[in-house]
């Protein structure tokens, strides 16, 4: 069993409940982890036998480009798209961080994590 992490995928997106978030957007960071049996990649040294980081990043960017009011919804879409792209047998974790959310108080980030 192995663990692949693609961390710090930076995206500018338009998620949030406020009208201004739909207009001006904000900064987000997505971290993706996937657990699975990567022994074929360990032995073959072939990209086709593992999870391609570039494709992970592309899927994250595609899904983050679709507006959501809630980061929970955006994270769910990313998670579902990753699972669909590689099929069963892998355990995915997506951590979506909204930087400097526009709420009362000085808050650095709001974070949602989904896995399965």
Short mmCIF file of C-alpha atoms in Angstrom, two decimals:
data_model
loop_
_atom_site.label_atom_id
_atom_site.label_comp_id
_atom_site.label_asym_id
_atom_site.label_seq_id
_atom_site.Cartn_x
_atom_site.Cartn_y
_atom_site.Cartn_z
CA UNK A 1 0.00 0.00 0.00
CA UNK A 2 1.15 3.51 -0.69
CA UNK A 3 0.08 7.11 -0.27
CA UNK A 4 0.29 9.79 -2.94
CA UNK A 5 -0.16 13.43 -1.95
CA UNK A 6 -0.58 16.39 -4.29
CA UNK A 7 -0.55 19.37 -1.95
CA UNK A 8 -0.91 23.09 -2.37
CA UNK A 9 -2.92 23.25 -5.60
CA UNK A 10 -3.61 26.99 -5.72
CA UNK A 11 -6.80 28.14 -7.41
CA UNK A 12 -8.61 31.44 -7.79
CA UNK A 13 -12.33 30.68 -7.73
CA UNK A 14 -15.74 32.20 -7.07
CA UNK A 15 -17.16 30.09 -4.24
CA UNK A 16 -19.15 31.59 -1.39
CA UNK A 17 -22.59 32.62 -0.23
CA UNK A 18 -22.02 36.35 -0.68
CA UNK A 19 -22.78 38.11 -3.97
CA UNK A 20 -19.38 39.81 -3.83
CA UNK A 21 -17.65 36.41 -3.75
CA UNK A 22 -19.39 35.54 -7.02
CA UNK A 23 -18.08 38.78 -8.54
CA UNK A 24 -14.57 39.16 -7.15
CA UNK A 25 -13.67 35.61 -6.14
CA UNK A 26 -11.02 34.48 -3.71
CA UNK A 27 -7.99 32.30 -3.14
CA UNK A 28 -8.27 28.59 -2.41
CA UNK A 29 -5.80 25.77 -1.82
CA UNK A 30 -6.62 22.13 -2.46
CA UNK A 31 -4.67 19.16 -1.09
CA UNK A 32 -5.33 15.68 -2.46
CA UNK A 33 -4.25 12.36 -0.91
CA UNK A 34 -4.87 8.92 -2.34
CA UNK A 35 -4.21 5.60 -0.61
CA UNK A 36 -3.94 2.44 -2.62
CA UNK A 37 -1.91 -0.42 -3.97
CA UNK A 38 0.73 1.23 -6.13
CA UNK A 39 3.00 -1.82 -6.32
CA UNK A 40 2.52 -2.01 -10.10
CA UNK A 41 4.01 1.50 -10.41
CA UNK A 42 6.79 0.62 -7.98
CA UNK A 43 7.84 -2.27 -10.21
CA UNK A 44 7.04 -0.95 -13.70
CA UNK A 45 8.16 2.69 -13.40
CA UNK A 46 5.29 3.54 -15.79
CA UNK A 47 2.99 6.54 -15.37
CA UNK A 48 0.01 4.54 -16.60
CA UNK A 49 0.17 2.32 -13.51
CA UNK A 50 -0.29 5.11 -10.97
CA UNK A 51 -2.17 8.34 -10.30
CA UNK A 52 -0.90 11.13 -12.57
CA UNK A 53 -0.30 14.34 -10.56
CA UNK A 54 -0.93 16.47 -13.63
CA UNK A 55 -4.34 14.90 -14.18
CA UNK A 56 -5.18 15.33 -10.48
CA UNK A 57 -4.35 19.03 -10.76
CA UNK A 58 -6.39 19.39 -13.96
CA UNK A 59 -9.43 17.76 -12.35
CA UNK A 60 -9.14 20.03 -9.31
CA UNK A 61 -8.95 23.12 -11.55
CA UNK A 62 -11.91 21.95 -13.67
CA UNK A 63 -14.13 21.35 -10.66
CA UNK A 64 -13.05 24.51 -8.83
CA UNK A 65 -14.05 26.54 -11.91
CA UNK A 66 -17.69 25.56 -11.29
CA UNK A 67 -19.18 28.00 -8.78
CA UNK A 68 -20.55 26.71 -5.47
CA UNK A 69 -21.93 28.58 -2.51
CA UNK A 70 -20.33 26.15 -0.07
CA UNK A 71 -16.80 24.75 0.06
CA UNK A 72 -18.37 21.46 1.14
CA UNK A 73 -20.11 21.24 -2.23
CA UNK A 74 -16.99 22.19 -4.20
CA UNK A 75 -14.89 19.63 -2.28
CA UNK A 76 -17.52 16.94 -2.91
CA UNK A 77 -17.39 17.60 -6.66
CA UNK A 78 -13.57 17.40 -6.70
CA UNK A 79 -13.66 14.18 -4.68
CA UNK A 80 -16.31 12.61 -6.93
CA UNK A 81 -14.46 13.57 -10.12
CA UNK A 82 -11.20 12.06 -8.84
CA UNK A 83 -12.96 8.82 -7.86
CA UNK A 84 -14.66 8.67 -11.26
CA UNK A 85 -11.37 9.25 -13.10
CA UNK A 86 -9.54 6.34 -11.44
CA UNK A 87 -12.37 4.01 -10.50
CA UNK A 88 -12.72 1.82 -7.42
CA UNK A 89 -9.93 0.51 -5.24
CA UNK A 90 -8.43 3.82 -4.11
CA UNK A 91 -9.20 5.86 -1.00
CA UNK A 92 -9.26 9.60 -1.70
CA UNK A 93 -9.04 12.58 0.67
CA UNK A 94 -9.63 16.14 -0.54
CA UNK A 95 -8.88 19.11 1.72
CA UNK A 96 -10.23 22.42 0.43
CA UNK A 97 -9.01 25.59 2.11
CA UNK A 98 -10.61 28.98 1.59
CA UNK A 99 -8.05 31.65 2.40
CA UNK A 100 -9.13 34.81 4.23
CA UNK A 101 -12.89 34.13 4.15
CA UNK A 102 -14.94 37.35 4.22
CA UNK A 103 -16.52 36.90 7.64
CA UNK A 104 -16.60 38.97 10.79
CA UNK A 105 -13.27 38.73 12.57
CA UNK A 106 -9.71 38.07 11.52
CA UNK A 107 -9.78 34.51 10.12
CA UNK A 108 -6.93 33.05 8.09
CA UNK A 109 -8.80 30.15 6.54
CA UNK A 110 -11.85 27.93 6.50
CA UNK A 111 -11.22 24.28 5.69
CA UNK A 112 -13.34 21.32 4.67
CA UNK A 113 -12.08 17.75 4.24
CA UNK A 114 -13.91 14.87 2.57
CA UNK A 115 -12.65 11.33 2.19
CA UNK A 116 -13.71 7.92 1.08
#
